[in-house]
Short mmCIF file of C-alpha atoms in Angstrom, two decimals:
data_model
loop_
_atom_site.label_atom_id
_atom_site.label_comp_id
_atom_site.label_asym_id
_atom_site.label_seq_id
_atom_site.Cartn_x
_atom_site.Cartn_y
_atom_site.Cartn_z
CA MET S 1 -41.23 1.57 15.48
CA ASN S 2 -41.81 5.04 14.79
CA ARG S 3 -42.57 7.19 17.91
CA THR S 4 -43.46 10.75 18.20
CA THR S 5 -43.83 12.97 21.15
CA ALA S 6 -46.95 15.23 21.08
CA ALA S 7 -46.95 18.84 22.73
CA PRO S 8 -46.15 18.53 26.24
CA SER S 9 -49.17 18.98 28.27
CA TYR S 10 -48.94 18.89 32.32
CA PRO S 11 -51.34 16.66 33.87
CA SER S 12 -52.16 17.59 37.29
CA THR S 13 -50.23 15.59 39.72
CA SER S 14 -49.15 14.94 43.93
CA TRP S 15 -45.88 17.02 42.93
CA ASP S 16 -47.96 19.97 42.02
CA THR S 17 -49.20 20.04 46.13
CA PRO S 18 -47.13 21.31 48.65
CA GLN S 19 -45.12 18.59 50.66
CA LYS S 20 -44.91 18.57 54.25
CA ALA S 21 -42.08 19.72 55.79
CA SER S 22 -40.86 16.39 57.16
CA SER S 23 -41.39 14.89 53.58
CA PRO S 24 -38.32 15.19 51.03
CA THR S 25 -38.66 17.09 48.05
CA VAL S 26 -38.47 16.21 44.86
CA GLY S 27 -34.37 16.04 43.82
CA GLU S 28 -33.70 15.10 47.71
CA PRO S 29 -31.86 11.74 47.86
CA ILE S 30 -33.87 9.17 49.37
CA VAL S 31 -33.03 8.38 53.63
CA ALA S 32 -33.03 4.99 55.13
CA ASP S 33 -34.94 4.89 58.00
CA GLU S 34 -32.41 3.82 60.71
CA SER S 35 -34.80 2.11 63.07
CA ILE S 36 -35.45 -0.98 60.71
CA VAL S 37 -31.44 -1.00 59.69
CA ARG S 38 -29.83 -4.07 61.16
CA PRO S 39 -26.28 -4.65 61.85
CA PRO S 40 -24.22 -5.68 58.63
CA GLY S 41 -23.44 -9.30 58.16
CA GLU S 42 -26.80 -10.18 59.98
CA LEU S 43 -28.64 -11.06 56.77
CA LEU S 44 -24.95 -13.30 55.86
CA ALA S 45 -25.53 -15.18 58.93
CA ARG S 46 -29.18 -15.97 58.47
CA ILE S 47 -28.79 -17.12 55.23
CA ARG S 48 -25.77 -19.03 56.44
CA ALA S 49 -28.34 -20.38 59.10
CA GLY S 50 -30.95 -21.68 56.66
CA ARG S 51 -33.31 -19.06 58.04
CA VAL S 52 -34.09 -17.02 55.08
CA ALA S 53 -36.17 -19.89 52.77
CA ASN S 54 -39.70 -18.57 52.90
CA ASP S 55 -38.55 -15.51 54.98
CA THR S 56 -41.30 -12.94 53.80
CA ASP S 57 -39.82 -10.06 55.65
CA ILE S 58 -36.52 -10.48 54.03
CA ASP S 59 -37.13 -6.95 52.29
CA GLU S 60 -37.04 -5.12 55.73
CA TYR S 61 -33.20 -5.11 55.34
CA SER S 62 -33.62 -2.57 52.39
CA PRO S 63 -33.54 0.91 53.10
CA ARG S 64 -37.27 2.28 53.22
CA SER S 65 -38.00 5.60 51.79
CA THR S 66 -39.77 7.53 54.04
CA ARG S 67 -41.53 9.43 51.10
CA PRO S 68 -45.35 8.72 50.81
CA PHE S 69 -46.29 5.82 48.29
CA GLU S 70 -47.02 7.02 44.89
CA SER S 71 -47.42 4.17 41.98
CA PRO S 72 -46.22 5.29 39.11
CA THR S 73 -48.95 3.91 37.25
CA SER S 74 -51.42 6.03 38.47
CA ILE S 75 -50.32 8.68 35.29
CA ARG S 76 -49.02 6.25 32.92
CA THR S 77 -51.58 4.92 31.06
CA PRO S 78 -51.40 1.69 28.89
CA ALA S 79 -51.26 2.15 25.08
CA THR S 80 -54.53 2.76 23.39
CA LEU S 81 -55.11 1.38 20.01
CA LEU S 82 -56.39 4.50 17.62
CA ALA S 83 -55.97 2.57 14.20
CA GLU S 84 -54.93 -0.99 12.86
CA TRP S 85 -54.70 -1.96 9.34
CA ASN S 86 -53.80 -5.27 7.45
CA GLY S 87 -51.48 -5.16 4.92
CA SER S 88 -49.92 -6.58 2.16
CA VAL S 89 -46.99 -6.19 0.77
CA SER S 90 -47.04 -5.09 -3.27
CA SER S 91 -43.70 -3.89 -3.90
CA ILE S 92 -40.08 -2.61 -2.09
CA GLU S 93 -38.40 0.50 -3.33
CA GLN S 94 -35.03 1.69 -2.11
CA TYR S 95 -36.09 3.25 1.02
CA CYS S 96 -40.05 2.26 0.87
CA PHE S 97 -42.20 -0.35 0.49
CA THR S 98 -45.91 0.20 -1.04
CA ALA S 99 -48.84 -2.07 0.11
CA THR S 100 -52.10 -2.47 -0.02
CA LEU S 101 -54.26 -2.04 3.45
CA LYS S 102 -57.73 -2.98 4.84
CA GLY S 103 -58.46 -1.11 7.74
CA VAL S 104 -59.44 -3.42 10.53
CA TYR S 105 -60.06 -0.61 13.27
CA GLY S 106 -60.50 2.90 13.62
CA GLU S 107 -62.42 6.11 12.96
CA GLY S 108 -63.17 6.12 8.77
CA ILE S 109 -60.78 3.19 8.85
CA GLN S 110 -62.45 -0.17 9.19
CA GLY S 111 -63.73 -2.01 6.52
CA GLU S 112 -61.70 0.85 3.83
CA TYR S 113 -59.20 -0.23 1.38
CA GLU S 114 -56.25 2.02 0.85
CA GLU S 115 -52.91 2.11 -0.48
CA ALA S 116 -49.60 3.36 1.35
CA GLU S 117 -45.90 3.95 1.31
CA ILE S 118 -44.10 3.28 4.22
CA PRO S 119 -40.80 3.35 5.33
CA ILE S 120 -38.36 0.29 5.35
CA SER S 121 -36.93 1.96 8.60
CA ASP S 122 -40.27 1.00 10.40
CA VAL S 123 -39.62 -2.57 9.93
CA SER S 124 -37.77 -4.22 12.62
CA GLU S 125 -34.57 -6.32 12.27
CA SER S 126 -36.04 -9.64 13.48
CA ASP S 127 -39.22 -8.68 10.54
CA MET S 128 -36.60 -7.95 7.84
CA GLU S 129 -36.60 -11.50 6.17
CA LEU S 130 -40.48 -11.01 5.71
CA LEU S 131 -40.48 -7.81 3.81
CA ARG S 132 -41.01 -9.45 0.47
CA PRO S 133 -44.00 -8.65 -1.90
CA GLY S 134 -47.39 -10.52 -1.02
CA HIS S 135 -46.26 -10.79 2.82
CA PHE S 136 -48.72 -9.90 5.45
CA PHE S 137 -48.39 -6.97 8.30
CA ARG S 138 -50.05 -5.09 10.44
CA LEU S 139 -49.65 -1.38 10.87
CA CYS S 140 -51.12 0.10 14.24
CA VAL S 141 -50.90 3.89 15.62
CA PHE S 142 -50.83 3.83 19.45
CA TYR S 143 -51.51 6.92 22.03
CA GLU S 144 -49.99 6.45 25.45
CA VAL S 145 -49.09 8.82 28.22
CA SER S 146 -45.77 8.30 29.57
CA GLU S 147 -44.88 8.19 33.47
CA ASP S 148 -44.22 11.90 33.23
CA GLY S 149 -47.71 12.50 32.25
CA GLN S 150 -45.99 12.97 28.57
CA PRO S 151 -48.63 12.17 25.57
CA SER S 152 -46.99 10.29 22.78
CA ARG S 153 -48.01 8.72 19.45
CA SER S 154 -46.22 5.87 17.78
CA THR S 155 -47.10 3.67 14.78
CA GLN S 156 -45.97 0.42 14.60
CA VAL S 157 -45.27 -2.58 11.72
CA VAL S 158 -45.56 -5.84 12.85
CA PHE S 159 -45.05 -8.64 9.88
CA ARG S 160 -47.63 -11.75 10.46
CA ARG S 161 -45.95 -14.83 10.83
CA LEU S 162 -48.71 -17.05 9.14
CA PRO S 163 -48.84 -20.63 8.60
CA ALA S 164 -45.87 -22.08 6.39
CA TYR S 165 -46.84 -23.92 3.53
CA ARG S 166 -46.18 -27.51 4.00
CA GLN S 167 -44.54 -29.81 1.55
CA HIS S 168 -47.56 -32.26 2.13
CA ASP S 169 -50.25 -29.94 1.38
CA LEU S 170 -47.98 -28.65 -1.75
CA ASP S 171 -47.60 -32.16 -3.05
CA ARG S 172 -51.79 -32.44 -3.13
CA ALA S 173 -52.29 -29.06 -4.28
CA ALA S 174 -49.81 -30.02 -7.43
CA GLU S 175 -52.24 -33.05 -7.76
CA ARG S 176 -55.38 -30.94 -7.59
CA GLY S 177 -53.59 -28.43 -10.13
CA ASP S 178 -52.96 -31.35 -12.34
CA GLU S 179 -56.20 -32.51 -12.28
CA LEU S 180 -57.55 -29.06 -12.96
CA HIS S 181 -55.32 -29.19 -16.34
CA ARG S 182 -56.54 -32.58 -17.02
CA GLY S 183 -60.05 -31.10 -17.04
CA LEU S 184 -59.23 -27.66 -19.15
CA ARG S 185 -60.14 -28.41 -22.76
CA VAL S 186 -57.88 -25.69 -25.01
CA GLY S 187 -59.20 -24.56 -28.29
CA MET C 1 -64.93 2.08 -18.21
CA GLY C 2 -63.05 2.58 -15.35
CA PRO C 3 -60.99 2.72 -13.28
CA GLY C 4 -63.13 2.12 -9.85
CA HIS C 5 -60.88 -0.69 -9.50
CA GLY C 6 -59.51 -1.73 -13.00
CA GLU C 7 -60.56 -1.04 -16.05
CA ALA C 8 -63.25 -3.41 -18.61
CA ILE C 9 -64.66 -2.91 -22.16
CA VAL C 10 -67.62 -3.90 -23.32
CA VAL C 11 -68.50 -4.11 -27.24
CA HIS C 12 -71.63 -4.53 -28.98
CA LEU C 13 -70.72 -6.96 -31.97
CA GLY C 14 -74.05 -6.76 -33.71
CA GLN C 15 -77.26 -8.95 -33.78
CA GLY C 16 -77.58 -8.87 -30.13
CA GLU C 17 -74.17 -9.88 -29.54
CA TRP C 18 -71.60 -8.69 -27.20
CA LEU C 19 -68.04 -8.92 -26.15
CA VAL C 20 -66.56 -8.23 -22.64
CA VAL C 21 -62.83 -7.41 -22.39
CA ASP C 22 -61.76 -7.79 -18.49
CA SER C 23 -63.76 -6.70 -15.62
CA CYS C 24 -63.55 -4.23 -12.95
CA THR C 25 -65.83 -3.32 -9.98
CA SER C 26 -66.46 -0.34 -8.00
CA ALA C 27 -65.57 -1.90 -4.93
CA TRP C 28 -61.72 -3.03 -4.07
CA ASP C 29 -62.65 -6.45 -2.58
CA GLY C 30 -65.14 -7.65 -5.44
CA THR C 31 -68.27 -7.44 -3.83
CA ALA C 32 -69.63 -5.00 -6.05
CA GLN C 33 -71.09 -6.30 -9.08
CA PRO C 34 -68.61 -6.03 -11.85
CA ALA C 35 -69.51 -3.32 -13.85
CA PRO C 36 -69.59 -4.87 -17.34
CA LEU C 37 -72.51 -6.89 -16.27
CA LYS C 38 -73.96 -3.69 -14.39
CA TYR C 39 -73.81 -1.87 -17.37
CA LEU C 40 -75.26 -4.71 -19.95
CA ARG C 41 -77.94 -5.21 -17.56
CA ALA C 42 -78.73 -1.36 -17.45
CA LEU C 43 -79.33 -1.86 -21.12
CA GLY C 44 -81.55 -4.33 -20.80
CA VAL C 45 -79.37 -6.92 -22.13
CA PRO C 46 -79.88 -10.66 -21.36
CA VAL C 47 -76.30 -11.14 -20.33
CA ALA C 48 -76.53 -15.15 -20.27
CA SER C 49 -76.82 -15.82 -23.64
CA ALA C 50 -76.00 -12.17 -25.51
CA VAL C 51 -72.41 -12.38 -24.17
CA LYS C 52 -70.36 -14.66 -26.91
CA LEU C 53 -67.12 -13.68 -25.74
CA ILE C 54 -65.27 -12.97 -22.65
CA VAL C 55 -61.43 -12.11 -23.02
CA ALA C 56 -59.41 -11.71 -19.72
CA SER C 57 -56.51 -9.76 -21.16
CA HIS C 58 -53.59 -10.41 -18.38
CA TRP C 59 -53.69 -11.47 -15.49
CA ASP C 60 -53.57 -8.06 -13.13
CA SER C 61 -55.79 -7.47 -10.24
CA ASP C 62 -56.99 -4.34 -12.01
CA HIS C 63 -58.19 -6.04 -15.24
CA ILE C 64 -59.58 -9.07 -13.84
CA GLN C 65 -61.76 -8.25 -10.55
CA GLY C 66 -64.84 -10.02 -10.92
CA ILE C 67 -64.12 -11.88 -14.01
CA ALA C 68 -65.10 -14.94 -12.37
CA THR C 69 -68.83 -13.60 -11.96
CA VAL C 70 -68.71 -12.33 -15.49
CA LEU C 71 -68.23 -15.90 -16.76
CA GLU C 72 -70.73 -17.76 -14.53
CA SER C 73 -73.21 -14.74 -15.26
CA CYS C 74 -72.56 -15.34 -19.21
CA PRO C 75 -73.02 -19.26 -19.51
CA GLY C 76 -73.50 -18.60 -23.67
CA ALA C 77 -69.66 -17.38 -23.76
CA GLU C 78 -66.79 -18.66 -25.05
CA PHE C 79 -63.71 -17.35 -22.71
CA CYS C 80 -60.49 -16.38 -24.13
CA CYS C 81 -56.92 -15.74 -22.69
CA SER C 82 -53.39 -16.17 -22.70
CA THR C 83 -52.38 -19.80 -23.22
CA THR C 84 -50.16 -19.17 -20.42
CA PHE C 85 -53.06 -19.85 -17.99
CA THR C 86 -54.16 -22.91 -19.33
CA ARG C 87 -50.75 -24.73 -19.03
CA ARG C 88 -49.93 -27.39 -15.83
CA GLU C 89 -47.48 -24.98 -14.11
CA PHE C 90 -50.14 -22.29 -13.79
CA THR C 91 -52.92 -24.50 -12.70
CA ASN C 92 -50.55 -25.78 -10.04
CA PHE C 93 -49.33 -22.40 -8.97
CA VAL C 94 -53.03 -20.96 -8.56
CA SER C 95 -53.97 -24.37 -6.44
CA SER C 96 -50.96 -24.48 -4.22
CA MET C 97 -51.17 -20.41 -3.59
CA SER C 98 -54.76 -21.06 -2.71
CA LEU C 99 -53.77 -23.27 0.13
CA GLY C 100 -53.94 -19.89 2.24
CA ALA C 101 -56.52 -18.25 0.71
CA THR C 102 -58.80 -17.83 3.94
CA ALA C 103 -56.03 -16.23 5.80
CA THR C 104 -54.55 -14.43 2.43
CA ASP C 105 -57.90 -13.41 1.47
CA GLY C 106 -57.85 -15.12 -1.84
CA ALA C 107 -54.21 -14.65 -2.34
CA ASN C 108 -54.89 -12.77 -5.49
CA VAL C 109 -55.52 -15.90 -7.25
CA SER C 110 -58.99 -16.90 -6.34
CA ASP C 111 -60.69 -14.94 -9.59
CA PHE C 112 -58.50 -17.06 -11.95
CA HIS C 113 -58.88 -19.87 -9.86
CA ARG C 114 -62.83 -19.80 -10.21
CA VAL C 115 -62.66 -19.13 -13.88
CA LEU C 116 -60.53 -22.17 -14.70
CA GLN C 117 -62.61 -24.70 -12.01
CA ILE C 118 -65.87 -22.97 -14.04
CA LEU C 119 -64.60 -23.63 -17.27
CA ARG C 120 -63.53 -27.24 -16.38
CA SER C 121 -66.98 -27.66 -15.06
CA ARG C 122 -68.79 -26.57 -18.29
CA GLY C 123 -66.31 -28.48 -20.21
CA GLU C 124 -66.01 -25.66 -23.26
CA PRO C 125 -63.21 -25.11 -24.58
CA ILE C 126 -60.48 -22.24 -23.53
CA ILE C 127 -59.90 -20.01 -26.78
CA ALA C 128 -56.12 -19.50 -26.41
CA ALA C 129 -55.08 -16.02 -27.28
CA THR C 130 -52.15 -16.03 -29.98
CA PRO C 131 -51.01 -13.58 -32.46
CA GLY C 132 -53.01 -13.70 -35.32
CA ARG C 133 -55.65 -15.97 -34.47
CA LYS C 134 -59.50 -15.16 -35.39
CA LEU C 135 -61.40 -15.21 -31.91
CA PHE C 136 -64.79 -14.36 -34.08
CA LYS C 137 -66.17 -14.34 -37.31
CA LYS C 138 -68.38 -11.62 -37.51
CA PRO C 139 -66.82 -8.49 -36.71
CA ILE C 140 -64.01 -10.17 -37.14
CA ILE C 141 -61.91 -10.13 -33.91
CA THR C 142 -58.23 -10.95 -33.82
CA SER C 143 -55.81 -11.57 -30.92
CA TRP C 144 -52.10 -10.28 -31.48
CA SER C 145 -50.33 -11.25 -28.55
CA PRO C 146 -48.82 -12.19 -26.39
CA SER C 147 -45.65 -13.81 -28.32
CA ASP C 148 -44.35 -17.43 -27.30
CA PHE C 149 -41.11 -15.93 -26.23
CA GLU C 150 -43.16 -13.78 -23.70
CA GLU C 151 -45.00 -16.88 -22.49
CA GLU C 152 -42.21 -18.77 -21.55
CA LEU C 153 -40.77 -15.87 -19.64
CA PHE C 154 -44.18 -15.85 -17.91
CA LEU C 155 -44.02 -19.30 -17.02
CA ASN C 156 -40.62 -19.17 -15.96
CA PHE C 157 -41.84 -16.38 -13.41
CA VAL C 158 -44.44 -17.92 -11.87
CA ALA C 159 -41.91 -21.33 -11.50
CA GLN C 160 -39.94 -18.71 -9.49
CA GLN C 161 -42.94 -17.27 -7.47
CA HIS C 162 -44.11 -20.94 -6.68
CA PRO C 163 -44.60 -21.46 -2.90
CA LYS C 164 -41.67 -23.88 -1.07
CA ALA C 165 -42.26 -25.73 1.82
CA GLY C 166 -41.49 -23.67 5.00
CA GLU C 167 -42.46 -20.16 3.66
CA PRO C 168 -45.22 -18.26 5.04
CA TYR C 169 -48.90 -17.98 3.36
CA ARG C 170 -48.78 -14.80 1.24
CA ARG C 171 -50.42 -13.57 -1.52
CA ALA C 172 -49.55 -13.92 -5.24
CA VAL C 173 -48.09 -10.45 -6.59
CA PRO C 174 -48.07 -10.62 -10.52
CA GLY C 175 -44.86 -9.02 -10.96
CA SER C 176 -44.93 -7.40 -14.65
CA PRO C 177 -47.68 -9.09 -16.43
CA ASN C 178 -48.31 -6.32 -19.01
CA LEU C 179 -46.06 -7.97 -21.39
CA THR C 180 -48.12 -11.07 -21.81
CA SER C 181 -51.37 -8.77 -22.53
CA VAL C 182 -53.95 -10.09 -25.46
CA VAL C 183 -53.81 -6.91 -27.78
CA ILE C 184 -57.31 -7.33 -29.59
CA GLY C 185 -58.25 -5.98 -33.09
CA ILE C 186 -62.11 -5.63 -33.98
CA ASP C 187 -62.91 -5.43 -37.73
CA TRP C 188 -66.28 -4.24 -39.18
CA ASP C 189 -66.95 -3.51 -42.78
CA ASP C 190 -66.56 -0.04 -42.15
CA ALA C 191 -64.61 0.71 -39.20
CA SER C 192 -61.75 -1.27 -37.02
CA VAL C 193 -60.95 -0.62 -33.42
CA LEU C 194 -57.91 -1.84 -31.56
CA LEU C 195 -57.99 -2.28 -27.91
CA GLY C 196 -54.35 -2.30 -26.52
CA ALA C 197 -54.99 -3.77 -23.30
CA ASP C 198 -51.73 -2.95 -20.62
CA MET C 199 -49.27 -4.07 -23.47
CA GLU C 200 -45.69 -1.96 -23.34
CA SER C 201 -42.82 -1.04 -25.33
CA HIS C 202 -39.92 -3.22 -24.88
CA PRO C 203 -36.23 -2.66 -26.57
CA ASP C 204 -36.14 -6.56 -27.48
CA VAL C 205 -38.49 -7.06 -30.52
CA ARG C 206 -39.53 -10.19 -29.46
CA ARG C 207 -41.42 -8.58 -26.60
CA GLY C 208 -43.97 -5.79 -26.65
CA TRP C 209 -45.29 -3.75 -29.17
CA GLY C 210 -42.57 -4.74 -31.26
CA ALA C 211 -43.53 -8.54 -31.51
CA VAL C 212 -47.05 -7.40 -32.02
CA VAL C 213 -46.50 -5.07 -34.99
CA SER C 214 -43.87 -7.44 -36.43
CA ARG C 215 -46.93 -10.60 -36.53
CA ALA C 216 -49.46 -8.07 -37.76
CA LYS C 217 -47.39 -6.68 -40.68
CA TYR C 218 -46.55 -10.22 -41.27
CA ILE C 219 -50.28 -11.84 -41.27
CA GLY C 220 -52.02 -8.57 -42.77
CA PHE C 221 -53.46 -6.24 -40.59
CA VAL C 222 -56.56 -3.72 -41.01
CA ARG C 223 -55.49 0.04 -39.65
CA CYS C 224 -57.85 0.98 -36.62
CA GLY C 225 -59.94 4.22 -36.43
CA MET C 226 -60.16 3.99 -32.71
CA VAL C 227 -57.81 2.71 -29.80
CA LYS C 228 -58.40 1.94 -26.50
CA VAL C 229 -54.65 3.21 -25.31
CA PRO C 230 -52.35 0.64 -24.18
CA HIS C 231 -51.44 0.67 -20.44
CA HIS C 232 -53.64 3.48 -19.22
CA GLY C 233 -51.93 5.98 -21.39
CA SER C 234 -48.33 5.57 -19.84
CA HIS C 235 -45.32 6.51 -21.33
CA THR C 236 -44.30 2.91 -21.23
CA GLY C 237 -47.33 1.70 -23.33
CA HIS C 238 -46.32 4.32 -25.89
CA ASP C 239 -44.58 2.56 -28.86
CA GLU C 240 -44.57 5.02 -32.06
CA LEU C 241 -44.52 1.64 -34.16
CA MET C 242 -48.57 0.85 -32.96
CA TRP C 243 -49.29 4.41 -33.80
CA THR C 244 -47.81 4.73 -37.26
CA GLU C 245 -48.24 1.14 -38.45
CA LEU C 246 -51.18 -0.03 -36.76
CA LEU C 247 -53.62 3.21 -36.88
CA ASN C 248 -54.97 5.46 -38.97
CA GLY C 249 -53.97 8.96 -39.14
CA ARG C 250 -55.37 10.48 -36.26
CA PRO C 251 -57.40 7.94 -34.29
CA ILE C 252 -60.05 8.25 -31.68
CA SER C 253 -58.20 7.52 -28.40
CA VAL C 254 -59.83 6.29 -24.94
CA ILE C 255 -57.93 6.06 -22.29
CA ALA C 256 -58.78 4.34 -19.06
CA PRO C 257 -56.66 5.82 -15.62
CA PHE C 258 -54.73 3.82 -13.32
CA GLY C 259 -56.43 4.09 -10.10
CA LYS C 260 -53.44 2.77 -8.24
CA GLY C 261 -50.46 4.28 -6.40
CA PRO C 262 -49.06 7.49 -5.58
CA PRO C 263 -51.64 10.35 -7.19
CA GLN C 264 -48.76 11.99 -8.84
CA SER C 265 -47.28 8.80 -10.85
CA ARG C 266 -50.62 7.52 -11.60
CA PRO C 267 -51.07 7.65 -15.70
CA PRO C 268 -52.15 9.25 -17.41
CA LYS C 269 -49.92 12.59 -16.57
CA PRO C 270 -50.66 15.40 -17.88
CA ALA C 271 -47.81 14.88 -20.36
CA ASP C 272 -48.71 11.69 -21.50
CA VAL C 273 -52.48 13.23 -22.45
CA ARG C 274 -50.60 16.25 -24.42
CA ARG C 275 -48.47 13.24 -25.76
CA ILE C 276 -51.78 11.36 -27.00
CA ASN C 277 -54.01 14.64 -27.80
CA GLY C 278 -51.06 15.22 -30.51
CA LEU C 279 -51.36 11.84 -32.13
CA SER C 280 -55.31 11.81 -32.02
CA SER C 281 -58.44 13.30 -33.27
CA SER C 282 -60.07 13.18 -30.43
CA THR C 283 -59.26 11.99 -26.79
CA PHE C 284 -61.60 10.47 -24.00
CA ILE C 285 -60.46 9.81 -20.35
CA THR C 286 -63.22 7.41 -18.50
CA ALA C 287 -62.56 9.21 -15.22
CA ARG C 288 -60.82 12.34 -13.92
CA ARG C 289 -58.20 12.40 -11.13
CA SER C 290 -59.90 11.49 -7.65
CA THR C 291 -59.88 14.06 -5.67
CA THR C 292 -60.73 12.14 -2.45
CA LYS C 293 -58.73 12.26 0.50
CA PRO C 294 -58.64 9.07 2.61
CA MET C 295 -56.79 10.39 5.23
CA ALA C 296 -59.30 13.25 6.03
CA LYS C 297 -61.56 10.94 7.23
CA MET C 298 -59.24 9.48 9.71
CA SER C 299 -59.06 11.19 13.03
CA VAL C 300 -56.54 14.20 13.95
CA SER C 301 -54.23 11.86 16.07
CA VAL C 302 -53.88 9.02 13.50
CA ARG C 303 -53.04 11.33 10.53
CA ARG C 304 -50.50 13.05 12.46
CA SER C 305 -49.16 10.00 13.51
CA LEU C 306 -48.94 8.84 9.66
CA ARG C 307 -47.46 12.04 8.40
CA GLU C 308 -44.93 12.24 11.51
CA GLY C 309 -44.08 8.72 10.99
CA MET C 310 -43.45 9.28 7.11
CA ILE C 311 -46.50 6.83 6.21
CA ARG C 312 -48.34 7.95 3.14
CA ILE C 313 -51.86 6.93 2.34
CA TYR C 314 -53.62 6.86 -1.05
CA ASP C 315 -57.03 7.01 -2.10
CA SER C 316 -57.68 4.07 -4.21
CA ASN C 317 -61.38 4.39 -4.70
CA THR C 318 -61.27 6.41 -8.01
CA PRO C 319 -65.11 6.82 -9.10
CA LEU C 320 -65.95 4.53 -12.19
CA GLY C 321 -66.63 6.85 -15.50
CA ILE C 322 -67.75 5.47 -18.60
CA VAL C 323 -66.88 6.73 -22.40
CA ARG C 324 -69.50 5.14 -24.59
CA LEU C 325 -68.79 5.72 -28.59
CA ARG C 326 -71.54 4.76 -31.04
CA ARG C 327 -71.97 4.69 -34.86
CA LYS C 328 -74.53 3.34 -37.37
CA HIS C 329 -73.34 1.88 -40.43
CA GLY C 330 -71.68 4.89 -42.67
CA GLU C 331 -71.78 7.76 -39.91
CA LYS C 332 -69.42 9.29 -37.47
CA TRP C 333 -68.74 8.28 -34.20
CA LYS C 334 -70.76 9.93 -31.44
CA HIS C 335 -69.67 9.85 -27.76
CA GLU C 336 -71.46 9.86 -24.58
CA LEU C 337 -69.83 10.38 -21.26
CA PHE C 338 -71.27 9.07 -17.84
CA GLY C 339 -69.45 9.28 -14.55
CA GLY C 340 -66.48 11.21 -14.24
CA ALA C 341 -65.37 10.54 -17.99
CA VAL C 342 -64.14 13.94 -19.91
CA GLN C 343 -62.94 14.60 -23.20
CA ALA C 344 -59.79 15.79 -23.32
CA LYS C 345 -59.65 16.72 -27.28
#
């Protein structure tokens, strides 16, 4: 997977707005609310007493932040697919492999046939055994915005694990091949 | 004609009879009408009865794209190909590779599979091309390859590529089939043409142009005044023996460029054209280099991502062009150029 970070941009977040005097500021350590802190050893005692099964208020024992809750997903966006090709490996060179691509999705891509040179370093270790002429893969381009608001794009090469040839099918194919051969007349 | 996707040749043999060598289309997926059929139909030729011989020079997608459709449309034609494709090993290979055809988009064997099925259903004999074999009487059409040695090597390759149980479905990749190309000579009373297919030079005299020339000299060969330059004019297709032993002093040369791969390495390169110009009285090229930039139609984000990921996308939709060479008995050849075709000399 190749990841590239786009030029920084600074979306408006609640961090930009002034905080109340009582609220912690960015960088300040989170302080536990002492009103809910139980004496040490109480949880252990409750566990020993078998009182914690299905105990839904057990997280009361964790230190609780007084900072207003902000879901990090309010900034992060899920990865958006910008482009996708179905590829087939044509040849393998020292640092890259060549492939024919058929556009599956994307502006100016869908339905188009292209050729490509793709760095072998983009192939994951687990897919490396599938990097062979004739094998199929998907090439995708994604766009996403990270938790800190940083937009980024990435390309991803994922080799497809198509169904495998089965001996039974190969045997039957060989019979059909023999039959085809017998039906041919060579002059 | 070519490249579009591949190259093809149509030859008027005389008396309204035609020869088709290979097939190409203007679309990658072969949905477009094969260029030889389109051309002949535009001329008003009744292809069903007028095409007398179809030659599949070798198993490479840029030479057989749409060949099954050509065969289907020309029931009056005989079919000629390398003996290799009629061998049990190859029919078994094609049959096995076709197992995953839906998932693998035909597995790159669908055209040949269809050809074999059509020929079986017709019951017509396949003409197996061998060095020195007469394929047609008037004009005399002779095949000059592939050699027996080359065929054995190709069958070994096919055996290695045969799918094995447990392997995922894949497309067949022909490897280097150029040396199994069927080279053809056509001899009229007063003119001869050499169609070099994708034949290449090889240091082993049992292979490539060395084998072709040695058989031609042994059997007897009429030197040709025109040549379809082998292997898209590339340096790997160049062999001095072909130029000195099989061709007249300075023949008319026609090059069908290769439409795939990195543009800078697609033959013919400028040096190839200069070399061929130096050996020819005239040189024609069926198409200019493509100027289309496939990434230009993509969104900026996608273009930047591909560039930053060092992924290069090449255009493979070079427009199809045609070089037409005609002559009347006793006259000189006259040329006409269509589409992106150019005269280089």
